[in-house]
């Protein structure tokens, strides 16, 4: 424990930017990808770690080394349960990092794998996870080139947590950044939403219900490569993971200081997912996806990019869901199927903790 004197030395004269009257303890919701996560990052992390690369507010930090544009990212996986329909924590941890590099326009090359394992965890289960990671890495054409293994006491972890970091190269002429979004840009979604979140929920012991919905976890690098071959002018891409499509669009609208208008009817969703969301009382627009992306494309390139996406197995159901506007900056508005306009806020509570 830090004694009082060291604590003062450590924190200097700065007082904690989140007053105790707001929150004095971390809540599960602080990790949910919604409003509380964003406040934590914006108030505690950003101002202290600030630099021009972090300020890009991108899924990867992109920087130049001797004329080569490099993308670097990291992500931790705490999904519960660790094995679920359509995947497991291993494949998720590889695909998730590949996707954060891919949506920055990078070709993923290498990743790291760090394991925090609870004492008593079954070695057979660890083996399953290792095989799954190896398969996912091979499928995406990346190599796992460094790693770490730590074990914590029984009861001090929950089976296994995995952190992966990744590095990739951004091809010449590609410049993907939230700040590039402009009024008039067309917004394309690569496929049906909310499958990962619903699959996880249906695998939870206390919430088990009959469904065949599978997690959509998949590596998006070959889809992105096809899109960039169609046009290098894509302005922005992001994978709508925690917080779902609605939170992702809000993040982008805020960073780019633009308005976003989408149409409910255009958003692809399976009847089965829709039904499950109704039973669970969840809004699919706020549910995590792990194999989908949203692209912001100049209007005159939209059809070429859309066609390229539809020619790829992971983009065959891609469609245009809306556009960027100059009215209502930093706001996401959805035209509902009954014709009214609804403001889509960032997720405020926690629909589902430990979803990835
Ligand atoms: Mg992401």
Coordinates of N, CA, C and O in Angstrom, one line a residue, residues 66-247:
X66 N 10.5 6.4 -40.5 CA 11.3 6.5 -41.7 C 10.5 6.4 -43.0 O 10.7 5.6 -43.9
X67 N 9.4 7.2 -43.0 CA 8.5 7.2 -44.2 C 7.5 6.1 -44.3 O 6.7 6.1 -45.2
X68 N 7.5 5.2 -43.3 CA 6.5 4.1 -43.4 C 5.5 4.4 -42.3 O 5.8 4.7 -41.1
X69 N 4.2 4.3 -42.7 CA 3.1 4.6 -41.7 C 2.8 3.3 -40.9 O 2.4 2.3 -41.5
X70 N 3.0 3.4 -39.6 CA 2.7 2.2 -38.8 C 1.5 2.4 -37.9 O 1.3 3.5 -37.4
X71 N 0.7 1.4 -37.7 CA -0.5 1.4 -36.8 C -0.2 0.5 -35.7 O 0.4 -0.7 -35.9
X72 N -0.5 0.9 -34.4 CA -0.2 0.1 -33.2 C -1.5 0.1 -32.4 O -2.0 1.2 -32.2
X73 N -1.9 -1.0 -31.8 CA -3.1 -1.0 -31.0 C -3.0 -2.1 -29.9 O -2.1 -3.0 -30.0
X74 N -3.8 -2.0 -28.9 CA -3.9 -3.0 -27.9 C -5.3 -3.2 -27.3 O -6.1 -2.2 -27.4
X75 N -5.6 -4.3 -26.8 CA -6.9 -4.6 -26.4 C -6.9 -5.8 -25.4 O -6.1 -6.7 -25.6
X76 N -7.7 -5.7 -24.3 CA -7.8 -6.8 -23.4 C -9.1 -7.5 -23.5 O -10.1 -6.9 -23.7
X77 N -9.1 -8.8 -23.2 CA -10.3 -9.6 -23.4 C -10.7 -10.3 -22.1 O -9.9 -11.0 -21.5
X78 N -11.9 -10.0 -21.6 CA -12.3 -10.5 -20.3 C -13.7 -11.2 -20.5 O -14.5 -11.3 -19.5
X79 N -14.0 -11.6 -21.7 CA -15.4 -12.1 -22.0 C -15.7 -13.3 -21.1 O -14.9 -14.1 -20.7
X80 N -17.0 -13.3 -20.8 CA -17.5 -14.3 -19.9 C -18.9 -14.8 -20.5 O -19.8 -14.0 -20.6
X81 N -19.1 -16.1 -20.8 CA -18.1 -17.2 -20.7 C -17.0 -17.2 -21.7 O -17.1 -16.5 -22.7
X82 N -15.9 -17.9 -21.4 CA -14.8 -17.9 -22.3 C -15.0 -18.7 -23.6 O -14.3 -18.5 -24.6
X83 N -15.9 -19.7 -23.5 CA -16.3 -20.4 -24.8 C -17.8 -20.1 -25.0 O -18.6 -20.2 -24.1
X84 N -18.1 -19.7 -26.3 CA -19.5 -19.3 -26.6 C -19.8 -19.7 -28.0 O -18.9 -20.1 -28.8
X85 N -21.1 -19.7 -28.4 CA -21.4 -20.1 -29.8 C -20.8 -19.2 -30.8 O -21.0 -18.0 -30.8
X86 N -20.0 -19.8 -31.7 CA -19.3 -19.0 -32.7 C -17.9 -18.6 -32.4 O -17.2 -18.1 -33.3
X87 N -17.4 -18.9 -31.2 CA -16.0 -18.5 -30.9 C -15.6 -18.7 -29.5 O -16.3 -19.4 -28.7
X88 N -14.5 -18.1 -29.1 CA -14.1 -18.2 -27.7 C -13.1 -17.1 -27.4 O -12.8 -16.3 -28.4
X89 N -12.7 -16.9 -26.2 CA -11.8 -15.8 -25.8 C -10.5 -15.7 -26.7 O -10.0 -14.6 -27.0
X90 N -10.1 -16.9 -27.1 CA -8.8 -16.9 -27.9 C -9.0 -16.3 -29.3 O -8.3 -15.4 -29.7
X91 N -10.0 -16.8 -30.1 CA -10.2 -16.3 -31.4 C -10.6 -14.8 -31.3 O -10.2 -14.0 -32.1
X92 N -11.4 -14.5 -30.3 CA -11.9 -13.1 -30.1 C -10.7 -12.1 -29.9 O -10.6 -11.0 -30.5
X93 N -9.7 -12.6 -29.1 CA -8.6 -11.8 -28.8 C -7.7 -11.5 -30.0 O -7.0 -10.5 -30.1
X94 N -7.6 -12.5 -30.9 CA -6.8 -12.3 -32.1 C -7.6 -11.4 -33.1 O -7.1 -10.4 -33.6
X95 N -8.8 -11.8 -33.3 CA -9.6 -11.0 -34.3 C -9.9 -9.6 -33.9 O -9.8 -8.7 -34.7
X96 N -10.1 -9.4 -32.6 CA -10.4 -8.0 -32.2 C -9.2 -7.1 -32.5 O -9.4 -5.9 -32.9
X97 N -8.0 -7.5 -32.2 CA -6.8 -6.7 -32.4 C -6.6 -6.5 -33.9 O -6.2 -5.4 -34.4
X98 N -6.8 -7.6 -34.7 CA -6.6 -7.5 -36.1 C -7.6 -6.4 -36.7 O -7.3 -5.6 -37.5
X99 N -8.8 -6.4 -36.1 CA -9.9 -5.5 -36.6 C -9.5 -4.0 -36.2 O -9.8 -3.1 -37.0
X100 N -9.0 -3.8 -35.0 CA -8.6 -2.5 -34.7 C -7.5 -1.9 -35.6 O -7.4 -0.7 -35.9
X101 N -6.6 -2.8 -36.0 CA -5.6 -2.4 -37.0 C -6.2 -2.1 -38.4 O -6.0 -1.1 -39.0
X102 N -7.1 -3.1 -38.8 CA -7.7 -3.0 -40.1 C -8.5 -1.8 -40.3 O -8.4 -1.1 -41.4
X103 N -9.3 -1.4 -39.3 CA -10.2 -0.2 -39.5 C -9.4 1.1 -39.5 O -9.9 2.1 -39.8
X104 N -8.1 1.0 -39.1 CA -7.2 2.2 -39.2 C -6.6 2.2 -40.6 O -5.7 3.0 -40.9
X105 N -7.0 1.2 -41.4 CA -6.5 1.1 -42.8 C -5.2 0.3 -42.9 O -4.6 0.2 -44.0
X106 N -4.8 -0.3 -41.8 CA -3.5 -1.0 -41.8 C -3.6 -2.4 -42.2 O -4.6 -3.1 -42.0
X107 N -2.5 -2.9 -42.8 CA -2.4 -4.4 -43.0 C -1.7 -5.0 -41.8 O -0.6 -4.7 -41.5
X108 N -2.5 -5.8 -41.0 CA -1.9 -6.3 -39.7 C -0.8 -7.3 -40.0 O -0.9 -8.1 -40.9
X109 N 0.3 -7.2 -39.2 CA 1.4 -8.1 -39.5 C 1.7 -9.0 -38.3 O 1.8 -10.2 -38.4
X110 N 1.9 -8.3 -37.1 CA 2.3 -9.1 -35.9 C 1.5 -8.7 -34.7 O 1.0 -7.6 -34.6
X111 N 1.2 -9.7 -33.9 CA 0.5 -9.4 -32.6 C 1.3 -10.1 -31.4 O 2.1 -11.0 -31.6
X112 N 1.0 -9.6 -30.2 CA 1.5 -10.1 -29.0 C 0.3 -10.8 -28.3 O -0.8 -10.5 -28.6
X113 N 0.6 -11.7 -27.4 CA -0.4 -12.4 -26.6 C 0.0 -12.5 -25.1 O 1.1 -13.1 -24.8
X114 N -0.7 -11.9 -24.2 CA -0.4 -11.9 -22.8 C -1.5 -12.5 -22.1 O -2.7 -12.2 -22.3
X115 N -1.2 -13.5 -21.2 CA -2.3 -14.3 -20.5 C -2.2 -14.0 -19.0 O -1.1 -14.1 -18.4
X116 N -3.4 -13.7 -18.4 CA -3.5 -13.6 -17.0 C -4.4 -14.8 -16.6 O -5.6 -14.7 -16.9
X117 N -3.9 -15.8 -15.9 CA -4.6 -17.0 -15.7 C -4.8 -17.2 -14.2 O -3.9 -16.9 -13.4
X118 N -6.0 -17.7 -13.8 CA -6.3 -17.9 -12.4 C -5.8 -19.3 -12.1 O -6.0 -20.3 -12.8
X119 N -5.2 -19.4 -10.9 CA -4.7 -20.7 -10.4 C -5.9 -21.7 -10.4 O -7.0 -21.3 -10.0
X120 N -5.7 -22.9 -10.9 CA -6.8 -23.9 -10.9 C -7.5 -24.0 -12.3 O -8.3 -24.9 -12.5
X121 N -7.1 -23.1 -13.2 CA -7.7 -23.2 -14.5 C -7.3 -24.5 -15.2 O -6.1 -24.9 -15.1
X122 N -8.2 -25.1 -15.9 CA -7.9 -26.4 -16.6 C -7.0 -26.2 -17.7 O -7.2 -25.4 -18.6
X123 N -5.9 -27.0 -17.7 CA -4.9 -26.9 -18.8 C -5.5 -27.3 -20.2 O -5.2 -26.7 -21.2
X124 N -6.4 -28.2 -20.1 CA -7.1 -28.6 -21.4 C -7.8 -27.4 -22.0 O -7.9 -27.3 -23.2
X125 N -8.4 -26.6 -21.2 CA -9.1 -25.4 -21.7 C -8.2 -24.4 -22.2 O -8.4 -23.8 -23.3
X126 N -7.0 -24.3 -21.6 CA -6.0 -23.3 -22.1 C -5.5 -23.8 -23.4 O -5.3 -23.0 -24.4
X127 N -5.4 -25.1 -23.6 CA -4.9 -25.7 -24.8 C -5.9 -25.4 -26.0 O -5.6 -25.0 -27.1
X128 N -7.2 -25.5 -25.7 CA -8.3 -25.2 -26.6 C -8.1 -23.7 -27.1 O -8.3 -23.4 -28.3
X129 N -7.9 -22.8 -26.1 CA -7.7 -21.4 -26.4 C -6.5 -21.1 -27.3 O -6.6 -20.4 -28.2
X130 N -5.4 -21.8 -27.0 CA -4.2 -21.7 -27.7 C -4.4 -22.1 -29.2 O -4.0 -21.4 -30.1
X131 N -5.1 -23.2 -29.4 CA -5.3 -23.7 -30.7 C -6.2 -22.7 -31.5 O -6.0 -22.5 -32.7
X132 N -7.2 -22.2 -30.8 CA -8.1 -21.3 -31.4 C -7.4 -20.0 -31.8 O -7.6 -19.4 -32.9
X133 N -6.4 -19.5 -31.0 CA -5.7 -18.3 -31.3 C -4.8 -18.6 -32.5 O -4.7 -17.8 -33.4
X134 N -4.2 -19.8 -32.5 CA -3.3 -20.1 -33.6 C -4.0 -20.1 -35.0 O -3.6 -19.6 -36.0
X135 N -5.3 -20.7 -34.9 CA -6.1 -20.9 -36.1 C -6.5 -19.5 -36.6 O -6.4 -19.2 -37.8
X136 N -6.9 -18.6 -35.7 CA -7.3 -17.2 -36.0 C -6.2 -16.4 -36.6 O -6.4 -15.7 -37.6
X137 N -5.0 -16.6 -36.0 CA -3.8 -15.8 -36.5 C -3.5 -16.3 -38.0 O -3.2 -15.5 -38.8
X138 N -3.5 -17.6 -38.2 CA -3.2 -18.2 -39.5 C -4.2 -17.7 -40.5 O -3.8 -17.3 -41.6
X139 N -5.5 -17.7 -40.1 CA -6.5 -17.3 -41.1 C -6.3 -15.9 -41.5 O -6.6 -15.5 -42.7
X140 N -5.9 -15.0 -40.6 CA -5.7 -13.6 -40.9 C -4.3 -13.3 -41.5 O -4.1 -12.2 -41.9
X141 N -3.4 -14.3 -41.5 CA -2.1 -14.1 -42.0 C -1.2 -13.2 -41.1 O -0.4 -12.5 -41.6
X142 N -1.4 -13.3 -39.8 CA -0.5 -12.6 -38.9 C 0.2 -13.6 -38.0 O -0.2 -14.7 -37.8
X143 N 1.4 -13.1 -37.5 CA 2.2 -14.0 -36.6 C 2.1 -13.4 -35.2 O 2.1 -12.2 -35.0
X144 N 2.0 -14.4 -34.2 CA 2.1 -14.0 -32.8 C 3.6 -14.1 -32.4 O 4.2 -15.1 -32.4
X145 N 4.2 -12.9 -32.2 CA 5.7 -12.9 -32.1 C 6.2 -12.6 -30.7 O 7.4 -12.6 -30.5
X146 N 5.3 -12.3 -29.8 CA 5.8 -12.1 -28.4 C 4.7 -12.3 -27.4 O 3.5 -12.3 -27.8
X147 N 5.0 -12.6 -26.2 CA 3.9 -12.8 -25.2 C 4.3 -12.8 -23.8 O 5.5 -12.5 -23.5
X148 N 3.4 -13.1 -22.9 CA 3.7 -13.1 -21.5 C 2.6 -14.0 -20.8 O 1.5 -14.1 -21.2
X149 N 3.0 -14.7 -19.7 CA 2.1 -15.5 -19.0 C 2.2 -15.2 -17.5 O 3.3 -15.2 -16.9
X150 N 1.1 -14.8 -16.8 CA 1.1 -14.6 -15.4 C 0.0 -15.4 -14.8 O -1.1 -15.7 -15.4
X151 N 0.2 -15.8 -13.5 CA -0.9 -16.6 -12.8 C -1.2 -15.8 -11.6 O -0.3 -15.4 -10.8
X152 N -2.5 -15.7 -11.3 CA -2.9 -15.0 -10.0 C -3.6 -16.1 -9.2 O -4.1 -17.1 -9.6
X153 N -3.7 -15.8 -7.9 CA -4.3 -16.8 -6.9 C -5.7 -17.1 -7.3 O -6.5 -16.3 -7.8
X154 N -6.1 -18.3 -6.9 CA -7.5 -18.8 -7.0 C -8.4 -17.7 -6.4 O -8.1 -17.2 -5.3
X155 N -9.4 -17.4 -7.1 CA -10.4 -16.4 -6.6 C -10.0 -15.0 -6.9 O -10.8 -14.0 -6.6
X156 N -8.8 -14.7 -7.4 CA -8.4 -13.3 -7.7 C -8.5 -13.0 -9.2 O -8.0 -11.9 -9.6
X157 N -9.0 -13.9 -10.0 CA -9.2 -13.6 -11.4 C -10.4 -14.4 -11.8 O -11.1 -15.0 -10.9
X158 N -10.8 -14.5 -13.1 CA -11.9 -15.3 -13.4 C -11.5 -16.2 -14.6 O -11.7 -15.8 -15.7
X159 N -10.8 -17.3 -14.3 CA -10.3 -18.3 -15.3 C -9.2 -17.7 -16.1 O -8.0 -18.0 -15.9
X160 N -9.5 -16.8 -17.1 CA -8.4 -16.3 -17.9 C -8.8 -14.9 -18.5 O -9.9 -14.7 -18.9
X161 N -7.8 -14.0 -18.5 CA -7.9 -12.8 -19.3 C -6.8 -12.8 -20.3 O -5.7 -13.3 -20.0
X162 N -7.0 -12.2 -21.5 CA -6.0 -12.2 -22.5 C -5.8 -10.7 -23.0 O -6.8 -10.0 -23.2
X163 N -4.6 -10.3 -23.1 CA -4.3 -9.0 -23.8 C -3.6 -9.3 -25.1 O -2.6 -10.1 -25.1
X164 N -4.0 -8.6 -26.1 CA -3.2 -8.7 -27.4 C -2.9 -7.3 -27.8 O -3.8 -6.4 -27.7
X165 N -1.7 -7.1 -28.4 CA -1.4 -5.8 -29.0 C -1.0 -6.2 -30.5 O -0.7 -7.4 -30.7
X166 N -1.1 -5.2 -31.4 CA -0.8 -5.6 -32.8 C -0.2 -4.4 -33.5 O -0.4 -3.2 -33.1
X167 N 0.5 -4.8 -34.5 CA 1.2 -3.8 -35.3 C 1.0 -4.0 -36.8 O 0.9 -5.2 -37.2
X168 N 0.8 -3.0 -37.6 CA 0.6 -3.2 -39.0 C 1.1 -2.0 -39.8 O 1.4 -1.0 -39.2
X169 N 1.1 -2.1 -41.1 CA 1.5 -1.0 -42.0 C 0.4 -0.4 -42.7 O -0.4 -1.2 -43.3
X170 N 0.3 0.9 -42.7 CA -0.8 1.5 -43.5 C -0.2 1.8 -44.9 O 0.8 2.5 -45.0
X171 N -0.9 1.3 -45.9 CA -0.4 1.5 -47.3 C -0.4 3.0 -47.7 O -1.1 3.8 -47.2
X172 N 0.5 3.3 -48.6 CA 0.7 4.7 -49.1 C -0.6 5.2 -49.7 O -1.3 4.4 -50.3
X173 N -1.0 6.4 -49.4 CA -2.2 7.0 -49.9 C -3.4 6.7 -49.1 O -4.5 7.3 -49.4
X174 N -3.3 5.9 -48.1 CA -4.5 5.6 -47.2 C -4.4 6.5 -46.0 O -3.4 6.6 -45.3
X175 N -5.5 7.2 -45.7 CA -5.6 8.1 -44.6 C -6.9 8.0 -43.9 O -7.9 8.7 -44.3
X176 N -7.1 7.1 -43.0 CA -8.3 6.9 -42.3 C -8.3 7.6 -40.9 O -7.4 7.3 -40.1
X177 N -9.2 8.4 -40.7 CA -9.2 9.1 -39.4 C -10.6 9.7 -39.1 O -11.3 10.2 -40.0
X178 N -11.1 9.6 -37.8 CA -12.4 10.1 -37.6 C -12.5 11.6 -38.0 O -13.6 12.0 -38.4
X179 N -11.4 12.3 -37.9 CA -11.5 13.8 -38.2 C -11.6 14.0 -39.7 O -11.9 15.2 -40.1
X180 N -11.5 13.0 -40.5 CA -11.7 13.1 -42.0 C -13.2 13.1 -42.4 O -13.5 13.4 -43.5
X181 N -14.1 12.7 -41.5 CA -15.5 12.6 -41.9 C -16.0 14.0 -42.3 O -15.8 14.9 -41.6
X182 N -16.7 14.0 -43.4 CA -17.2 15.3 -43.9 C -18.7 15.2 -44.2 O -19.2 14.1 -44.6
X183 N -19.5 16.3 -44.1 CA -20.9 16.3 -44.5 C -20.9 15.8 -46.0 O -20.1 16.2 -46.8
X184 N -21.9 15.0 -46.2 CA -22.1 14.4 -47.5 C -21.5 12.9 -47.6 O -21.9 12.2 -48.4
X185 N -20.6 12.6 -46.7 CA -20.1 11.2 -46.7 C -21.2 10.2 -46.5 O -22.1 10.5 -45.7
X186 N -21.1 9.1 -47.2 CA -22.1 8.0 -47.1 C -21.6 7.0 -46.1 O -20.4 6.7 -46.0
X187 N -22.5 6.6 -45.2 CA -22.2 5.6 -44.2 C -22.6 4.2 -44.6 O -23.8 4.0 -44.9
X188 N -21.6 3.3 -44.6 CA -21.9 1.9 -45.0 C -21.6 1.0 -43.8 O -20.6 1.1 -43.2
X189 N -22.6 0.1 -43.6 CA -22.4 -0.9 -42.6 C -22.2 -2.3 -43.3 O -22.9 -2.6 -44.2
X190 N -21.2 -3.1 -42.8 CA -20.8 -4.3 -43.5 C -21.8 -5.5 -43.4 O -21.6 -6.4 -44.2
X191 N -22.7 -5.5 -42.5 CA -23.6 -6.6 -42.3 C -24.5 -6.5 -41.1 O -24.6 -5.5 -40.5
X192 N -25.1 -7.7 -40.8 CA -26.2 -7.7 -39.8 C -25.6 -7.4 -38.4 O -24.5 -7.9 -38.1
X193 N -26.3 -6.7 -37.6 CA -25.8 -6.3 -36.3 C -26.2 -7.1 -35.1 O -27.2 -7.9 -35.2
X194 N -25.5 -6.9 -34.0 CA -25.9 -7.4 -32.7 C -25.7 -8.9 -32.4 O -26.1 -9.4 -31.4
X195 N -25.0 -9.6 -33.4 CA -24.9 -11.1 -33.2 C -24.0 -11.5 -32.1 O -24.3 -12.5 -31.4
X196 N -22.9 -10.8 -31.9 CA -21.9 -11.2 -30.9 C -22.6 -11.1 -29.5 O -22.6 -12.0 -28.7
X197 N -23.1 -9.9 -29.2 CA -23.7 -9.7 -27.9 C -24.8 -10.7 -27.6 O -24.9 -11.2 -26.4
X198 N -25.7 -10.9 -28.5 CA -26.8 -11.8 -28.3 C -26.3 -13.3 -28.1 O -26.7 -14.0 -27.2
X199 N -25.2 -13.7 -28.9 CA -24.6 -15.0 -28.7 C -24.0 -15.2 -27.3 O -24.2 -16.2 -26.7
X200 N -23.3 -14.1 -26.8 CA -22.7 -14.2 -25.5 C -23.8 -14.3 -24.4 O -23.8 -15.2 -23.5
X201 N -24.8 -13.5 -24.6 CA -25.9 -13.5 -23.6 C -26.6 -14.9 -23.6 O -26.9 -15.4 -22.5
X202 N -26.8 -15.5 -24.7 CA -27.5 -16.8 -24.8 C -26.6 -17.9 -24.2 O -27.1 -18.9 -23.8
X203 N -25.3 -17.6 -24.1 CA -24.4 -18.6 -23.5 C -24.2 -18.5 -22.0 O -23.6 -19.3 -21.4
X204 N -24.7 -17.4 -21.5 CA -24.5 -17.2 -20.0 C -25.5 -18.1 -19.2 O -26.6 -18.2 -19.6
X205 N -24.9 -18.7 -18.2 CA -25.6 -19.7 -17.5 C -27.0 -19.2 -17.0 O -28.0 -19.9 -17.1
X206 N -27.0 -18.0 -16.4 CA -28.2 -17.6 -15.8 C -29.2 -17.1 -16.8 O -30.3 -16.7 -16.5
X207 N -28.8 -16.9 -18.1 CA -29.7 -16.3 -19.1 C -29.9 -17.2 -20.2 O -30.5 -16.8 -21.2
X208 N -29.5 -18.5 -20.1 CA -29.6 -19.3 -21.3 C -31.0 -19.4 -21.9 O -32.0 -19.6 -21.2
X209 N -31.1 -19.1 -23.2 CA -32.4 -19.3 -23.9 C -32.1 -20.0 -25.2 O -30.9 -19.9 -25.7
X210 N -33.1 -20.6 -25.8 CA -32.9 -21.3 -27.1 C -32.6 -20.4 -28.3 O -33.4 -19.5 -28.6
X211 N -31.5 -20.5 -28.9 CA -31.2 -19.7 -30.1 C -30.1 -20.4 -30.9 O -29.3 -21.1 -30.3
X212 N -30.0 -20.1 -32.1 CA -28.9 -20.6 -33.0 C -28.0 -19.4 -33.4 O -27.1 -19.6 -34.2
X213 N -28.2 -18.3 -32.7 CA -27.4 -17.1 -33.1 C -25.9 -17.3 -32.6 O -25.7 -17.7 -31.5
X214 N -25.0 -17.1 -33.6 CA -23.6 -17.3 -33.4 C -22.9 -15.9 -33.3 O -23.3 -15.0 -34.0
X215 N -21.8 -15.9 -32.5 CA -21.0 -14.6 -32.5 C -20.5 -14.4 -33.9 O -20.2 -15.4 -34.6
X216 N -20.4 -13.2 -34.3 CA -19.9 -12.9 -35.7 C -18.4 -12.7 -35.7 O -17.8 -12.2 -36.7
X217 N -17.7 -13.0 -34.6 CA -16.2 -12.8 -34.5 C -15.5 -13.3 -35.8 O -15.6 -14.4 -36.2
X218 N -14.8 -12.4 -36.4 CA -14.1 -12.6 -37.7 C -13.0 -11.6 -37.9 O -13.2 -10.4 -37.5
X219 N -11.9 -11.9 -38.6 CA -10.9 -10.9 -39.0 C -11.3 -10.1 -40.2 O -11.7 -10.7 -41.2
X220 N -11.3 -8.8 -40.1 CA -11.8 -8.0 -41.2 C -10.7 -7.5 -42.1 O -11.0 -6.7 -43.0
X221 N -9.5 -8.0 -42.0 CA -8.4 -7.4 -42.8 C -8.5 -7.6 -44.3 O -8.3 -6.7 -45.1
X222 N -9.0 -8.8 -44.7 CA -9.2 -9.0 -46.1 C -10.3 -8.2 -46.7 O -10.3 -7.8 -47.9
X223 N -11.4 -8.0 -45.9 CA -12.5 -7.2 -46.4 C -12.0 -5.7 -46.6 O -12.2 -5.1 -47.6
X224 N -11.2 -5.2 -45.6 CA -10.7 -3.9 -45.7 C -9.8 -3.7 -46.9 O -9.8 -2.7 -47.6
X225 N -9.0 -4.7 -47.1 CA -8.0 -4.7 -48.3 C -8.8 -4.5 -49.6 O -8.5 -3.7 -50.4
X226 N -9.9 -5.3 -49.7 CA -10.8 -5.1 -50.9 C -11.4 -3.7 -51.0 O -11.4 -3.2 -52.1
X227 N -11.8 -3.2 -49.9 CA -12.4 -1.9 -49.9 C -11.4 -0.8 -50.3 O -11.7 0.1 -51.1
X228 N -10.2 -0.9 -49.8 CA -9.1 0.1 -50.1 C -8.7 -0.1 -51.6 O -8.2 0.9 -52.2
X229 N -8.7 -1.3 -52.1 CA -8.4 -1.5 -53.5 C -9.5 -0.8 -54.4 O -9.2 -0.3 -55.5
X230 N -10.7 -0.8 -53.9 CA -11.8 -0.1 -54.6 C -11.6 1.4 -54.6 O -11.8 2.1 -55.5
X231 N -11.2 1.9 -53.4 CA -10.9 3.4 -53.2 C -10.1 3.6 -52.0 O -10.5 3.3 -50.9
X232 N -9.0 4.4 -52.2 CA -8.2 4.7 -51.1 C -8.7 6.0 -50.4 O -8.2 6.5 -49.4
X233 N -9.8 6.5 -51.0 CA -10.4 7.7 -50.4 C -11.4 7.5 -49.2 O -12.0 8.5 -48.8
X234 N -11.5 6.3 -48.8 CA -12.3 6.0 -47.6 C -11.9 7.0 -46.5 O -10.7 7.0 -46.2
X235 N -12.8 7.7 -45.9 CA -12.4 8.7 -44.9 C -12.2 8.1 -43.5 O -11.3 8.5 -42.7
X236 N -13.1 7.1 -43.1 CA -13.1 6.6 -41.8 C -13.7 5.2 -41.7 O -14.6 4.9 -42.5
X237 N -13.2 4.4 -40.8 CA -13.8 3.1 -40.5 C -13.7 2.8 -39.0 O -12.8 3.3 -38.4
X238 N -14.7 2.1 -38.5 CA -14.6 1.6 -37.1 C -15.4 0.4 -37.0 O -16.4 0.2 -37.7
X239 N -14.9 -0.5 -36.1 CA -15.7 -1.7 -35.8 C -16.6 -1.5 -34.6 O -16.1 -1.1 -33.5
X240 N -17.9 -1.6 -34.8 CA -18.8 -1.2 -33.7 C -18.9 -2.4 -32.6 O -19.8 -3.2 -32.6
X241 N -17.9 -2.4 -31.7 CA -17.9 -3.5 -30.7 C -18.7 -3.0 -29.5 O -19.9 -2.8 -29.6
X242 N -18.1 -2.9 -28.3 CA -18.9 -2.5 -27.1 C -19.6 -1.2 -27.4 O -19.1 -0.3 -27.9
X243 N -20.9 -1.2 -26.9 CA -21.7 0.0 -27.1 C -22.4 0.0 -28.5 O -23.3 0.8 -28.7
X244 N -22.0 -1.0 -29.4 CA -22.7 -1.2 -30.6 C -22.7 0.0 -31.6 O -21.9 0.9 -31.5
X245 N -23.5 -0.1 -32.6 CA -23.5 0.8 -33.7 C -23.8 2.3 -33.2 O -23.2 3.2 -33.6
X246 N -24.8 2.4 -32.3 CA -25.2 3.7 -31.8 C -24.0 4.4 -31.1 O -23.8 5.6 -31.3
X247 N -23.3 3.7 -30.2 CA -22.2 4.4 -29.5 C -21.0 4.7 -30.4 O -20.4 5.8 -30.3

